[in-house]
Each structure stands twice: as C-alpha cells, then as structure tokens.
Coordinates of C-alpha atoms in Angstrom, one line a residue:
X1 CA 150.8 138.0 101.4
X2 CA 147.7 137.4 98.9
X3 CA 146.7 134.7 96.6
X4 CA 148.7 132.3 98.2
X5 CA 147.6 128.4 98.7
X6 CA 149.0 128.2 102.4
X7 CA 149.4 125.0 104.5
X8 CA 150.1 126.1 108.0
X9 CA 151.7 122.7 110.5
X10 CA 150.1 122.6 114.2
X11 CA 150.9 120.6 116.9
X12 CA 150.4 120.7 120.1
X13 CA 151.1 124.7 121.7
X14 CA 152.2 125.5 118.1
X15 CA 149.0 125.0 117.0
X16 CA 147.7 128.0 119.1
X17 CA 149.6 130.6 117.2
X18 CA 149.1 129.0 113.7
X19 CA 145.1 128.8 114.3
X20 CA 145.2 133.0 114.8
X21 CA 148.0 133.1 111.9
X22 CA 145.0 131.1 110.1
X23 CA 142.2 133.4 110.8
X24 CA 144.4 136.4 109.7
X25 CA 145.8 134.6 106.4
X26 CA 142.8 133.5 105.4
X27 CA 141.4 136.7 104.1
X28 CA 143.4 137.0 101.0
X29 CA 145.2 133.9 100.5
X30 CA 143.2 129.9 100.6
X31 CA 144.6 128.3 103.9
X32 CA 145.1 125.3 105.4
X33 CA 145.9 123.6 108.3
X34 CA 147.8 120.1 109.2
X35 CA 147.5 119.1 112.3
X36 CA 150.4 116.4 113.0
X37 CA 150.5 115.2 116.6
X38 CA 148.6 111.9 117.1
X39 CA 147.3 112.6 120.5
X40 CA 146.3 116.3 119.7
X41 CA 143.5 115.5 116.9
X42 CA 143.1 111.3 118.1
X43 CA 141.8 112.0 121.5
X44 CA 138.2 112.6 122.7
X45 CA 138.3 116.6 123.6
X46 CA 138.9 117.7 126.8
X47 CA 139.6 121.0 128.4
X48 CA 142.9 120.6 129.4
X49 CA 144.4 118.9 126.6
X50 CA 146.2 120.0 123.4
X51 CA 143.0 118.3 121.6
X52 CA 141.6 121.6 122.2
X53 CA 143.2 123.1 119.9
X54 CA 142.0 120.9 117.0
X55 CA 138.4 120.8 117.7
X56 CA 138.5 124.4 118.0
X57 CA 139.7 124.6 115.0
X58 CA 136.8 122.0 113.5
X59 CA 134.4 124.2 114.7
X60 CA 135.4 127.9 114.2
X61 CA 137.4 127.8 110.7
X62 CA 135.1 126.2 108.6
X63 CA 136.6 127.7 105.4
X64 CA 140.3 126.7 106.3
X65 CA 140.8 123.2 105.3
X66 CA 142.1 121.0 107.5
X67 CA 143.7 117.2 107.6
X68 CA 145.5 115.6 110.5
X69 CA 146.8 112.3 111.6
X70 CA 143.9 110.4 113.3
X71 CA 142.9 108.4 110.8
X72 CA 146.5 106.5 110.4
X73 CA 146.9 107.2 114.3
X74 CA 143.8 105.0 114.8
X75 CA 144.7 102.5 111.9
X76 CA 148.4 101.8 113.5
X77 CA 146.2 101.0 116.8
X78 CA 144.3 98.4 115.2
X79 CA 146.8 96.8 113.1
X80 CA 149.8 97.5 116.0
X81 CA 150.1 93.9 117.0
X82 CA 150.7 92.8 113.4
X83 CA 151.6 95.7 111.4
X84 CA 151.1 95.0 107.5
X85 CA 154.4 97.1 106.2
X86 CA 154.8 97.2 102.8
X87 CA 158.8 96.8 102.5
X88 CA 158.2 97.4 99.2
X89 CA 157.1 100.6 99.9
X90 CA 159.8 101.6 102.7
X91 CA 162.3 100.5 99.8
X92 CA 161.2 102.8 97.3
X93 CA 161.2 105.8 100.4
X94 CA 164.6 105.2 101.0
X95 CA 165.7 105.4 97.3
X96 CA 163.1 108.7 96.6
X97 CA 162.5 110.6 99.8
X98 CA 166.1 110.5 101.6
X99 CA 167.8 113.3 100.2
X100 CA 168.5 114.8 104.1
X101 CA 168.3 111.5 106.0
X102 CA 167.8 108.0 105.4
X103 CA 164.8 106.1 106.9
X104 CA 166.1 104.8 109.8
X105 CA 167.7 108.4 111.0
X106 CA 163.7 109.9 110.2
X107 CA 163.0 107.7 112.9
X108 CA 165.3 109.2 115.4
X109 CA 163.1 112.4 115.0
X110 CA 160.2 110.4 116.9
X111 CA 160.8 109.8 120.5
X112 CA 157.8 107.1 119.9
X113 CA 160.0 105.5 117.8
X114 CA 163.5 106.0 119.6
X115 CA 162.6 104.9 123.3
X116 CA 165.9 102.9 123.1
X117 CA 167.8 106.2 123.1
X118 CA 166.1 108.1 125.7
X119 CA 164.9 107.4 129.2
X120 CA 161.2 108.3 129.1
X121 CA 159.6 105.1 130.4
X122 CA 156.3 106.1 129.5
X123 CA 156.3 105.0 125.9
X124 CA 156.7 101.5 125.1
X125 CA 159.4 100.3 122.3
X126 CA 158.2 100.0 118.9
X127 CA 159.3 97.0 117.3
X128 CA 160.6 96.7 114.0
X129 CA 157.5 96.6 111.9
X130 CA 155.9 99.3 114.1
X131 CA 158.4 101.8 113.0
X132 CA 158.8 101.2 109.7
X133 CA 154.5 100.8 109.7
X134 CA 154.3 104.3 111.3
X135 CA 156.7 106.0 108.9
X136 CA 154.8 104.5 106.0
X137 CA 151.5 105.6 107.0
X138 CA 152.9 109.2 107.6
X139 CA 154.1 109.4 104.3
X140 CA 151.6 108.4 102.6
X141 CA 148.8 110.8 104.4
X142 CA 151.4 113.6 103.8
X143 CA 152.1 112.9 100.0
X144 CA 148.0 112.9 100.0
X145 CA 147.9 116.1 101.9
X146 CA 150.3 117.5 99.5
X147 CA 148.6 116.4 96.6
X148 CA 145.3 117.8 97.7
X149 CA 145.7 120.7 98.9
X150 CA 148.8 121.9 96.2
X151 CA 150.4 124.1 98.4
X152 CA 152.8 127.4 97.6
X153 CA 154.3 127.0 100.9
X154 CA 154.3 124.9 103.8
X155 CA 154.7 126.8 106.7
X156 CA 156.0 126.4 110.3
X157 CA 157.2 126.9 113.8
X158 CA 159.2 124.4 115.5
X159 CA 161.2 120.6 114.1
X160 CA 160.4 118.5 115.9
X161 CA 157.9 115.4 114.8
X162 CA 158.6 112.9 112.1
X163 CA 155.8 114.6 110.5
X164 CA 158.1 117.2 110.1
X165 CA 160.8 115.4 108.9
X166 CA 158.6 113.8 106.3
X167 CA 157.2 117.0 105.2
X168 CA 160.7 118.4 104.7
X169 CA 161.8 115.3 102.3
X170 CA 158.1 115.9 100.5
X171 CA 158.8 119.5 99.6
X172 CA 162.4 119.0 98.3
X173 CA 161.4 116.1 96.5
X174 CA 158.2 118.3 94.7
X175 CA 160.4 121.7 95.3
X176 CA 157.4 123.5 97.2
X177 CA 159.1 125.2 100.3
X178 CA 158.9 124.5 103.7
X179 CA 159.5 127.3 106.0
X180 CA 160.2 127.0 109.0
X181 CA 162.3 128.8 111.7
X182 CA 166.1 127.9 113.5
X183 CA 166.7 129.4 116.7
X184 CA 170.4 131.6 116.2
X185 CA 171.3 131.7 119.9
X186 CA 170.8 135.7 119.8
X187 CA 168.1 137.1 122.0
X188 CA 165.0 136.0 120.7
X189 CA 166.1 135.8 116.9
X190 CA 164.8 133.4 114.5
X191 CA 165.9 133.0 111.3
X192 CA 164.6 130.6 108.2
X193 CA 165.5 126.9 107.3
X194 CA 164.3 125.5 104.5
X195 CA 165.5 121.9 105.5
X196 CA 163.4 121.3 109.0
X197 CA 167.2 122.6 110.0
X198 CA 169.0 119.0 108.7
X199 CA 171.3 121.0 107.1
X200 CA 173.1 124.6 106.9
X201 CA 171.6 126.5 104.3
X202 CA 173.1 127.9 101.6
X203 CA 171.8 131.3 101.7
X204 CA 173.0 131.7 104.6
X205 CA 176.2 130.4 104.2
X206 CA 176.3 132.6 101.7
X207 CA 175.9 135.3 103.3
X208 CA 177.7 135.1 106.2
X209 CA 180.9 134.7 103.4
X210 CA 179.8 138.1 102.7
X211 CA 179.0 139.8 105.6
X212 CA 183.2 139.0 106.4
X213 CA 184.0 140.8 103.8
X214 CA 182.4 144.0 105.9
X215 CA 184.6 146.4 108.2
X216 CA 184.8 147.0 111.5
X217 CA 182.9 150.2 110.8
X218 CA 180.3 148.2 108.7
X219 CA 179.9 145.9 111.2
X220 CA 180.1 148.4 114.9
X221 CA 176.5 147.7 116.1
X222 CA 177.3 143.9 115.8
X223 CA 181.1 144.5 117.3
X224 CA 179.0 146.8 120.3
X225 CA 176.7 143.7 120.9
X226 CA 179.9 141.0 121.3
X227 CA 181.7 143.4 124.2
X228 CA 178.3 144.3 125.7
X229 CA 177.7 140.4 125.8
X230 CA 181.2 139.9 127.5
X231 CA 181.3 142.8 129.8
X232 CA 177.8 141.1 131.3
X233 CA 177.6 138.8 134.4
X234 CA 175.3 136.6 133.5
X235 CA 175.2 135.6 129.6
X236 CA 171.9 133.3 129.9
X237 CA 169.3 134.4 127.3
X238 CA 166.3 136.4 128.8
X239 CA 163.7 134.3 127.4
X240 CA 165.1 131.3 129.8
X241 CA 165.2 133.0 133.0
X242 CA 161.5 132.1 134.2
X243 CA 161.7 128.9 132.7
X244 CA 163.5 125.1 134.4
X245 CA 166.8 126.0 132.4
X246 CA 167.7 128.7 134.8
X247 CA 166.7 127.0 138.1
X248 CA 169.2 126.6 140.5
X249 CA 167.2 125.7 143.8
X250 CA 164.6 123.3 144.8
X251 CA 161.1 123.1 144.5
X252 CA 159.2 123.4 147.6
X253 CA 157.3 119.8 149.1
X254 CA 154.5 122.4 149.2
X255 CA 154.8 123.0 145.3
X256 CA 155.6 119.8 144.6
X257 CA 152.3 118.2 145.9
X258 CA 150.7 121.4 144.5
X259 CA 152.2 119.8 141.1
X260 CA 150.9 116.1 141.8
X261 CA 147.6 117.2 141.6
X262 CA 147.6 119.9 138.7
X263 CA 149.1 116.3 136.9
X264 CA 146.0 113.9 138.6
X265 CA 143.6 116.2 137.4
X266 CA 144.8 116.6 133.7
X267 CA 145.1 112.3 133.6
X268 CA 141.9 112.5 135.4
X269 CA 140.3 114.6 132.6
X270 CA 142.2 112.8 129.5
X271 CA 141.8 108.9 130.9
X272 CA 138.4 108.7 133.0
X273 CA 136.2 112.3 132.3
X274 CA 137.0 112.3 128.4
X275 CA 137.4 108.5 128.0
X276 CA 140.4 108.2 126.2
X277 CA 141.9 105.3 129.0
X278 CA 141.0 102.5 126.6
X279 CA 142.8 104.2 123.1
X280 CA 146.2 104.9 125.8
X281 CA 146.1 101.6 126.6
X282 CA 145.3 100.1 123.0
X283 CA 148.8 102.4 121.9
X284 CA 151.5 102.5 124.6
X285 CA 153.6 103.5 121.7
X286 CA 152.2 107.0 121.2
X287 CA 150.3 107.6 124.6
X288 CA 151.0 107.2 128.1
X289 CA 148.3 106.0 130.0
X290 CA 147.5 107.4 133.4
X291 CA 148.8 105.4 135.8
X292 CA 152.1 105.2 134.1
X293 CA 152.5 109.1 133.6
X294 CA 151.6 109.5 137.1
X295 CA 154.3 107.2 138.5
X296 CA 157.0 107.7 135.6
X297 CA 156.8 112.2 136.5
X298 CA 156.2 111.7 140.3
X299 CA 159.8 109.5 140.6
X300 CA 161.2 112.4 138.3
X301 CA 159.8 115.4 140.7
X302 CA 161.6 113.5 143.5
X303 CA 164.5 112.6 141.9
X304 CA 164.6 116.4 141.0
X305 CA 164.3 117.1 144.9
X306 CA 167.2 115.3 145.2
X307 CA 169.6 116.2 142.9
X308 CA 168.9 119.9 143.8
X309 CA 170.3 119.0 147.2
X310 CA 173.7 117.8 148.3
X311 CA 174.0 114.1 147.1
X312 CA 176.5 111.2 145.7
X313 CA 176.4 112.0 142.5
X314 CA 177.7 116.2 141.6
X315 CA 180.9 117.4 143.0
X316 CA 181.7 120.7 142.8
X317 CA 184.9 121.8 140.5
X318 CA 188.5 121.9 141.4
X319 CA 189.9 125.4 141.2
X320 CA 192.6 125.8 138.7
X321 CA 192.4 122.2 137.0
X322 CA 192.1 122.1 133.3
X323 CA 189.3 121.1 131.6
X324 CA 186.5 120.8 128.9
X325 CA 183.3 121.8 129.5
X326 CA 180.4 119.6 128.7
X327 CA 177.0 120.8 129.5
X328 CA 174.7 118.1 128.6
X329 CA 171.1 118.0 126.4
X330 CA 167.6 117.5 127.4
X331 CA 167.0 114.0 125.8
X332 CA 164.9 113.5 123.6
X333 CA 165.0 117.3 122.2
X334 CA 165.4 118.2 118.3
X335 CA 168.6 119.9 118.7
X336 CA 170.3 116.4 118.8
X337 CA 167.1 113.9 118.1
X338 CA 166.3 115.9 114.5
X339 CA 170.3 118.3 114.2
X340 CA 172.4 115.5 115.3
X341 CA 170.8 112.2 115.5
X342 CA 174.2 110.0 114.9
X343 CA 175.3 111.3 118.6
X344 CA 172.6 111.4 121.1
X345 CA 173.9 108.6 123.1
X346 CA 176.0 111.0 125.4
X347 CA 177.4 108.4 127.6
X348 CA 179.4 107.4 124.4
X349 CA 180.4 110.6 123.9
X350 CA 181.7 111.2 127.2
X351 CA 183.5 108.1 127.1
X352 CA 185.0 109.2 123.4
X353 CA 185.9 112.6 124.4
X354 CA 188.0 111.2 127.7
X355 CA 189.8 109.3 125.5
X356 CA 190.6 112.4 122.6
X357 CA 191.9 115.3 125.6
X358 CA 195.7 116.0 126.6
X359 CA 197.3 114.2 129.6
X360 CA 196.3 116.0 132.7
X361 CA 192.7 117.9 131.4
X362 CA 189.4 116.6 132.7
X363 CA 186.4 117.0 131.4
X364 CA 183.3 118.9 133.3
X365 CA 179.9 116.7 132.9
X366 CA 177.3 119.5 133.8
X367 CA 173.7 118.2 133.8
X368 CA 170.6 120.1 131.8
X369 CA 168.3 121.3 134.6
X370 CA 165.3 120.3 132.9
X371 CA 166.9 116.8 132.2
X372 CA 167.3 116.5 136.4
X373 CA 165.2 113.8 137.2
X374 CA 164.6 112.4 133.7
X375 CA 167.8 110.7 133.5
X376 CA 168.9 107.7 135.1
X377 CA 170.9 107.0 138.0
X378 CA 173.0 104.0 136.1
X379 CA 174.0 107.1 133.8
X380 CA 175.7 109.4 136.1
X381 CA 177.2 106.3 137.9
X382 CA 178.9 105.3 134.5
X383 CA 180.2 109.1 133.7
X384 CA 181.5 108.7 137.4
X385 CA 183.8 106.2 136.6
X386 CA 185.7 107.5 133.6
X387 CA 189.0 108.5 136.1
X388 CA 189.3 111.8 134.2
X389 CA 185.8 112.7 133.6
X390 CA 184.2 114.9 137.0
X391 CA 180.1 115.2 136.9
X392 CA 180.1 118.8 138.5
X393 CA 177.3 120.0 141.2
X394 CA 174.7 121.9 138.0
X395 CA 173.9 124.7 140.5
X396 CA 177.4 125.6 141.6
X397 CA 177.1 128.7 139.3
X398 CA 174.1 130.6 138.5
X399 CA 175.1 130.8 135.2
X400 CA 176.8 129.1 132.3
X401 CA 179.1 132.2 131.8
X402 CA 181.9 131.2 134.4
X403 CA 182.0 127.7 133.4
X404 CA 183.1 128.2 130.1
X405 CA 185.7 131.1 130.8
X406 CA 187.5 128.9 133.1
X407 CA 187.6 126.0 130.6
X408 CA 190.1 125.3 128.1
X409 CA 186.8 124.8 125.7
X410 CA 183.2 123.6 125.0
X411 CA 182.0 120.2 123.9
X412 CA 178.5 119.9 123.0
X413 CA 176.2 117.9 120.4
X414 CA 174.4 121.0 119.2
X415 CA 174.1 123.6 122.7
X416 CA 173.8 127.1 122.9
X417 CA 177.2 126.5 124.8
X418 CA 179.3 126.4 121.5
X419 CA 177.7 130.2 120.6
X420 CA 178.3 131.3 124.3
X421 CA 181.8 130.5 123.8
X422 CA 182.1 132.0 120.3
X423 CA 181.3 135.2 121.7
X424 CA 183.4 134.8 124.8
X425 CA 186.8 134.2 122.7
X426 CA 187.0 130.1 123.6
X427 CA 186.6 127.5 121.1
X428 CA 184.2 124.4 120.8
X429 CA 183.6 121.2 119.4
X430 CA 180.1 120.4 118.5
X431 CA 178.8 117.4 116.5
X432 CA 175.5 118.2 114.8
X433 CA 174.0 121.2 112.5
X434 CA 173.9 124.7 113.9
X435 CA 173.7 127.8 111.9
X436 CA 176.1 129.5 114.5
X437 CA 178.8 126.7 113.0
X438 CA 180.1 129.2 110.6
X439 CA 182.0 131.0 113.2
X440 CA 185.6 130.5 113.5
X441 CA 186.3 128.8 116.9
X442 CA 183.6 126.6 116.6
X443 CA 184.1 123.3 114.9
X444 CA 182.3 120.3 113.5
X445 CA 183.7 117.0 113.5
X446 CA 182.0 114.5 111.7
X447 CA 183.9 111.2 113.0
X448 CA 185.1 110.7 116.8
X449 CA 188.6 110.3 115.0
X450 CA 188.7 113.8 114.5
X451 CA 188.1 114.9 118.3
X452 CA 191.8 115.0 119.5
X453 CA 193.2 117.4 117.0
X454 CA 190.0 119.5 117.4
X455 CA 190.8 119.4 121.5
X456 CA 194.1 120.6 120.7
X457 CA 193.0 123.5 119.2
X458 CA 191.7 124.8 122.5
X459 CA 195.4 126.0 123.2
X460 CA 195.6 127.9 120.3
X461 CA 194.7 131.9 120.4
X462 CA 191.6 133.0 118.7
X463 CA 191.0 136.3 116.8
X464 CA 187.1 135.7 116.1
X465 CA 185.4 138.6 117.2
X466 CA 185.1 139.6 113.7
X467 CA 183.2 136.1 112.6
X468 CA 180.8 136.6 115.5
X469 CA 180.2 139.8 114.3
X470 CA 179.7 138.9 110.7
X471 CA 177.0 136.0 112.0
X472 CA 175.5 137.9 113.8
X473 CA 174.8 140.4 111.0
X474 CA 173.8 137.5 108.8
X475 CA 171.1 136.1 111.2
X476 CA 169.3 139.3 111.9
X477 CA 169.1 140.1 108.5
X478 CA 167.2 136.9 107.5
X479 CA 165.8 136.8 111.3
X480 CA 163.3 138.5 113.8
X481 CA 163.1 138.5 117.1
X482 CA 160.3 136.3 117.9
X483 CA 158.7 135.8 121.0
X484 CA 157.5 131.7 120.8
X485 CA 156.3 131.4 124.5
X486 CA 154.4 134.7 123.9
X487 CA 152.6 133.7 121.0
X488 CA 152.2 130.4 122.1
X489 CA 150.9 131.4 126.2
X490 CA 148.4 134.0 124.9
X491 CA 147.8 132.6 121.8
X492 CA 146.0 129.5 124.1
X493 CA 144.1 132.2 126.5
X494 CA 143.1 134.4 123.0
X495 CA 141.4 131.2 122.3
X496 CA 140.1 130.7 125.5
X497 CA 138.6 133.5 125.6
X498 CA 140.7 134.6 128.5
X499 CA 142.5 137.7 126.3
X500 CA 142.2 140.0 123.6
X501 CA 144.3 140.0 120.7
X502 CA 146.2 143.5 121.5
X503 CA 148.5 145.6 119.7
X504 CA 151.8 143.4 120.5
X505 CA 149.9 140.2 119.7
X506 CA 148.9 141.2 116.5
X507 CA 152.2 142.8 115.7
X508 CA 153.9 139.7 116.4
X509 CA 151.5 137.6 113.9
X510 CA 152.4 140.6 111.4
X511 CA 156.0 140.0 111.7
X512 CA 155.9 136.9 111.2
X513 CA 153.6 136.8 108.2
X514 CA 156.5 139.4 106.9
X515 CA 158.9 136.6 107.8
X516 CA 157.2 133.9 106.2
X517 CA 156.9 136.3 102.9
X518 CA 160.6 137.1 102.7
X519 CA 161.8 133.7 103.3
X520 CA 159.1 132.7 100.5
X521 CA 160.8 134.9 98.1
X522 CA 164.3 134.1 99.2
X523 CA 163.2 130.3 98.4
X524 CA 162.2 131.8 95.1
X525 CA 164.9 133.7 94.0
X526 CA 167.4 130.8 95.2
X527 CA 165.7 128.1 93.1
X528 CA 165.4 130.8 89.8
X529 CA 169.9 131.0 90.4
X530 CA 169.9 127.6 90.6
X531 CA 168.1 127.0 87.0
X532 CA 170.0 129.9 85.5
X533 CA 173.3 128.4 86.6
X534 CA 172.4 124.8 85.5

C-alpha cells in the first residue's frame, strides 16, 4: 500500500496493534491516527492504563498525525450539569447522517449512554441532554477530523464505540471507506464490513449467491471442514479456550484475593498516583471512580463464586424433554449493543419466545460465563418464573456442542450459537445482523410476530450442508485468519519494551495491511459498478 492518506481508529488494546500498523504504514503512505475512547487520551498517564497507549504515541510518532476525543471529553465535563445541545443540530443529524441507524439507536452503541439497558452500575445514567450533547460533540470532532485530514480510507479493528458508529455514517455520507473487520464464526477468520457491521454487505451477499452455484467437488475442502467440525467433541473455537467463555469451574479464594489487589493497585495508580480521582468524579457518565469499581467488580467476583457452585438459581436439564436452546449475551457487547440494538433486553425476549414455541417444548436459558456475576439476581428470578422457561446449570456441559444437538433449535440475538448449529444440521432464529445469516437454517425475524412460524420450522428436515459450505468459501475468500488477542497481547509488551517484533508479529501486520488493501479495492470496484449501473 503506497501513497495512501490513512486514518487508522485506536482505542483502548486496539490501539496497540494500530500504533505498530502506524509505524509500518507510515513509510510510504501519510498516516494518521484517531484515538476515540475518552478515558484512553483524557486521563493523566499512568503505567497501567490504556492512556499509555496514547502518550506513547504523542511522543514516538511525531510524523503521524493524530486527533482524539479529550478536548469534547473534557468540554462535556464542564458543561455536564447543563449541557447546551443544539436540537437544531441533532435535527439536521438525524435527517443527513442516519442512513444505517437513527440517533437514538447510535446511542445504543455507547454503554455510557445506554446504562438503562445493561447492569454495570458503575456508570451513571445520562439524561436526556447528556446524550444527545455527547453525540453532537462526537460528530462534530469527527466531521472535523474528516475534513482535515481527507482520508482514502479509514481503517479498523473492532465496532464497538459510538465513535465508531459516527464514523461509519461520516464515510457513507462523503463515500470514503471505512474498513473494518466482522468476526465469521470460523477459526480465527475475519472478513470486511464496510458498515461498522450494521448491515450485511452486498459483496458478500453476492458472493455467497455464487459460491452455491459451486459443486460438491468445487467446494470438498469446505464439505471436509463441516464433517470434521461434526465428527469433533468439543466445537468451541480455539481462540476461546484460555479465555472466561470456556470456564466451567471456580476461581480459587486464593486467586480471587490475588485479583482484588491486581484491581486496588490499577485504581490506586489511575485515582490517587496519576490524579485522575477528581476528572472520575467530575464524569460518572464516562468513568468509574475508584471506590465504585472496587465495590461494583468485588460483588461480581463473588457473585461469580457463587454461581459456579450449586445454588437456587441453575437447574440442570431434563433428559429427553423438548426444547429451544437459548444461550444468553454478554451485555453490553456489540454483537447485540451495535448488530441488534432493538433486542438487547433479553428478559423480553425470553418472555416473547415462551409465548411463540409449541405446547409441551421448554426453552433452555443458559447463562454467558463472562456475564456470571454481572447480571442481576432479580433477572434470573424473573426467567424463573415463566412455567415453561428452565434457566439450566451453565457448566453442566463443557461445551456448547451437546446443548444444541439435543435441542429442537437455537435462539439467539446474534451468537456464535446460530453458526454452531448451521454446521451441526439444526436450525435457529436470531434477531440482529450476522454475516453467517445467509445460511439456510438460520433465520432472521424482524418482528416478534414472526417467532412462532420460525419455531415451527425446527421440525422440519434440513439439507444445508451445501450452504455452510458455500459460506464458508465466501468468508475465507474476503477473510484471514487473524489472531486479535495476539496482536493485541504482544503488540502492548512490543511497546513496552518487553518483546521484539518477530517473524509472526510482523507477518501478522503484513496480512493485515494485505487485508486492508483488498478490501480498499473491493470498496473501489463496488462503488465504480454502482455508477456504471446508475
């Protein structure tokens, strides 16, 4: 890639990789980097924190450009009591700079802005003029970032952040492309979105109408990787297994405490040491202050404790009944806070879906792991009472594979269950955008009126193992396997000084320069059939 004007997005353990993907890019190509979460470049720096990352950047890229949120992160703290919103302003947003979501649903891609949907008491609610103060501010630094620096491309790792949403409604509206990457459910496989993943897109749609078209032949190495995949014990992706998703047994006390004062020290060093107490305190909005993050993640590590143990609220499943499977999100989490945000109450959808199943099916409430603790009490006594609805013991398997072969189907907002199933011959229902929706077996309902007959389905036979196998061409055509945690982890010690940058580092920043360059050309030759068919 040369001669390229690139803005790169960082935030938070993103910004790790996108700093070394700076000092690479910046040799033949003017760079830039935007630097989007307001805690990473608002607080005073201190070792332990994410700010790290941006004063790193202040001091060792001098010729990479570089803008950031503090400036409207520190103007919403002095003006927070009695935010001056221009509803002017907000009016003419939602008329220019809506074409994937209106205002209100760009909100719900900002857990500072959506406390009321999520549990994490540490943030305090936003009021009305907060939100709609924050979201103006945002867009008028990005427009100005945008203007400035005239980008080619906007490039980018994850979707989560209003920024990001903003940024994604900026670029359509001036028709520069925003890169970034959706996760397809296969291995470690990433492959582009070009709407911050609001939407399916059309290339790939495209594609995947073509790739049917393929034999059996055309398509063996893809047919090879479905029976593999079902012939296997355990089906949960490699790059979960050392992380909370695949725990199924108790931390010790011993680790536990261990934890308690890892998390005293980092508040220790943010609040007191580095003297950012007073700007926590100013903002409860966007940052939890110490005492509050200390009390809100201690109840959750013993809640965790808990739940991990024989208690009130799991039971374990009843051998031979019918049901639906439900495993539930990690809330707030993009895949339903940015790819569904219409259904991430999932009390309500619970409560929907035991009213859409046949007579004499229950439905199978299986909590996140990394949500243990998090949620509340009140929530799982609520599911509880639904008469056909069983919240089922989490670790009763130690894996999701067995779950969903013994149930008559999957219903999730946007999970990797609905793929899992795919491939293991069972339908789905799922409610928000997933590239992996293509697939015959898996459907998208847009209303709750359309859950029953989608349930019924589930008793139907289904032939689908040639629409797995023509996804799964699609995505690792436009995809690579990409290693996040990799880049991310030893991207943070490269900078530390800790590491080198080896040979599988710096093939991994290679790829994905590669990827970036396709998917800059794919945006390219899209928008040039889109003119010659107008």
């Amino acid at each position: 890639m040369k001669n390229k004007k690139i803005l790169l997005i960082a935030k938070e353990t993103y910004s790790w990789p996108m700093i070394l993907l700076a000092e690479k890019l910046k040799e033949n190509n003017d760079v830039g980097l935007f630097f989007i979460c307001p805690s990473e470049c608002t607080f005073n720096e201190f070792e332990l924190g994410y700010s790290s990352t941006y004063y790193y950047a202040k001091k060792n890229l001098p010729d990479v450009k570089q803008y950031d949120v503090r400036g409207i992160s520190l103007e919403f703290v002095k003006n927070a009591k009695t935010p001056p919103v221009d509803y002017d302003y907000i009016s003419m947003l939602e008329k220019e700079y809506t074409h994937y979501k209106n205002i209100n649903l760009q909100c719900m891609s900002a857990q500072e802005l959506s406390r009321s949907f999520h549990f994490r008491s540490i943030y305090g609610h936003a009021t009305h003029d907060q939100r709609f103060y924050w979201v103006e501010l945002n867009y008028k630094q990005i427009i100005n970032v945008i203007n400035d620096f005239q980008p080619d491309m906007v490039l980018d790792l994850n979707n989560e952040m209003i920024q990001r949403t903003i940024l994604s409604e900026v670029c359509y509206k001036k028709n520069i492309p925003h890169i970034n990457v959706e996760e397809s459910k296969i291995e470690d496989n990433y492959h582009y979105s070009f709407s911050n993943t609001a939407e399916l897109d059309e290339y790939f749609l495209e594609d995947y109408k073509r790739s049917m078209n393929l034999t059996e032949s055309d398509l063996a190495q893809e047919y090879n990787y479905i029976k593999d995949f079902q012939k296997r014990v355990n089906i949960m992706a490699e790059r979960l297994m050392d992380t909370p998703n695949a725990q199924y047994t108790a931390d010790s006390w011993r680790k536990i405490f261990r934890w308690f004062l890892s998390a005293a020290h980092y508040e220790y060093q943010k609040d007191i040491k580095s003297h950012n107490g007073k700007l926590c305190r100013a903002n409860p909005v966007f940052f939890g202050e110490m005492k509050k993050q200390l009390s809100y993640y201690t109840k959750v590590e013993l809640k965790r404790k808990y739940l991990f143990g024989k208690n009130k609220y799991f039971e374990d499943p009843v051998p031979g009944e019918p049901y639906v499977y439900v495993p539930l999100h990690l809330i707030p989490e993009s895949t339903t806070f940015v790819q569904a945000p219409l259904y991430v109450n999932e009390l309500n959808n619970i409560e929907m879906l035991s009213k859409s199943i046949p007579a004499g099916w229950r439905i199978y409430v299986k909590e996140h792991q990394t949500m243990l603790g998090e949620r509340s009490f009140e929530f799982y006594k609520k599911v509880k009472k639904i008469p056909n609805v069983r919240l089922v013991r989490f670790n009763y398997y130690q894996d999701p594979k067995p779950w969903i072969t013994n149930a008559k189907g999957v219903f999730t907002v946007t999970g990797t269950g609905a793929y899992e199933a795919a491939l293991l011959g069972k339908r789905s229902v799922i409610f928000g955008e997933m590239a992996c929706q293509v697939i015959d077996g898996i459907e998208k309902v847009n209303s709750f009126r359309d859950l029953s007959e989608a349930i019924r389905k589930f008793d139907e036979p289904l032939d689908n193992i040639h629409s797995c196998a023509a996804y799964i061409h699609t995505a690792q055509k436009y995809g690579i396997p990409l290693k996040i945690n990799y880049l991310m982890m030893h991207g943070k010690e490269i900078l530390r000084n800790n590491l080198q940058v080896d040979d599988e580092y710096n093939s991994q920043l290679n790829q994905l320069i590669d990827f970036y360059e396709k998917g800059y050309n794919l945006y390219l030759n899209r928008e040039k059939l889109k003119h010659e068919g107008a």
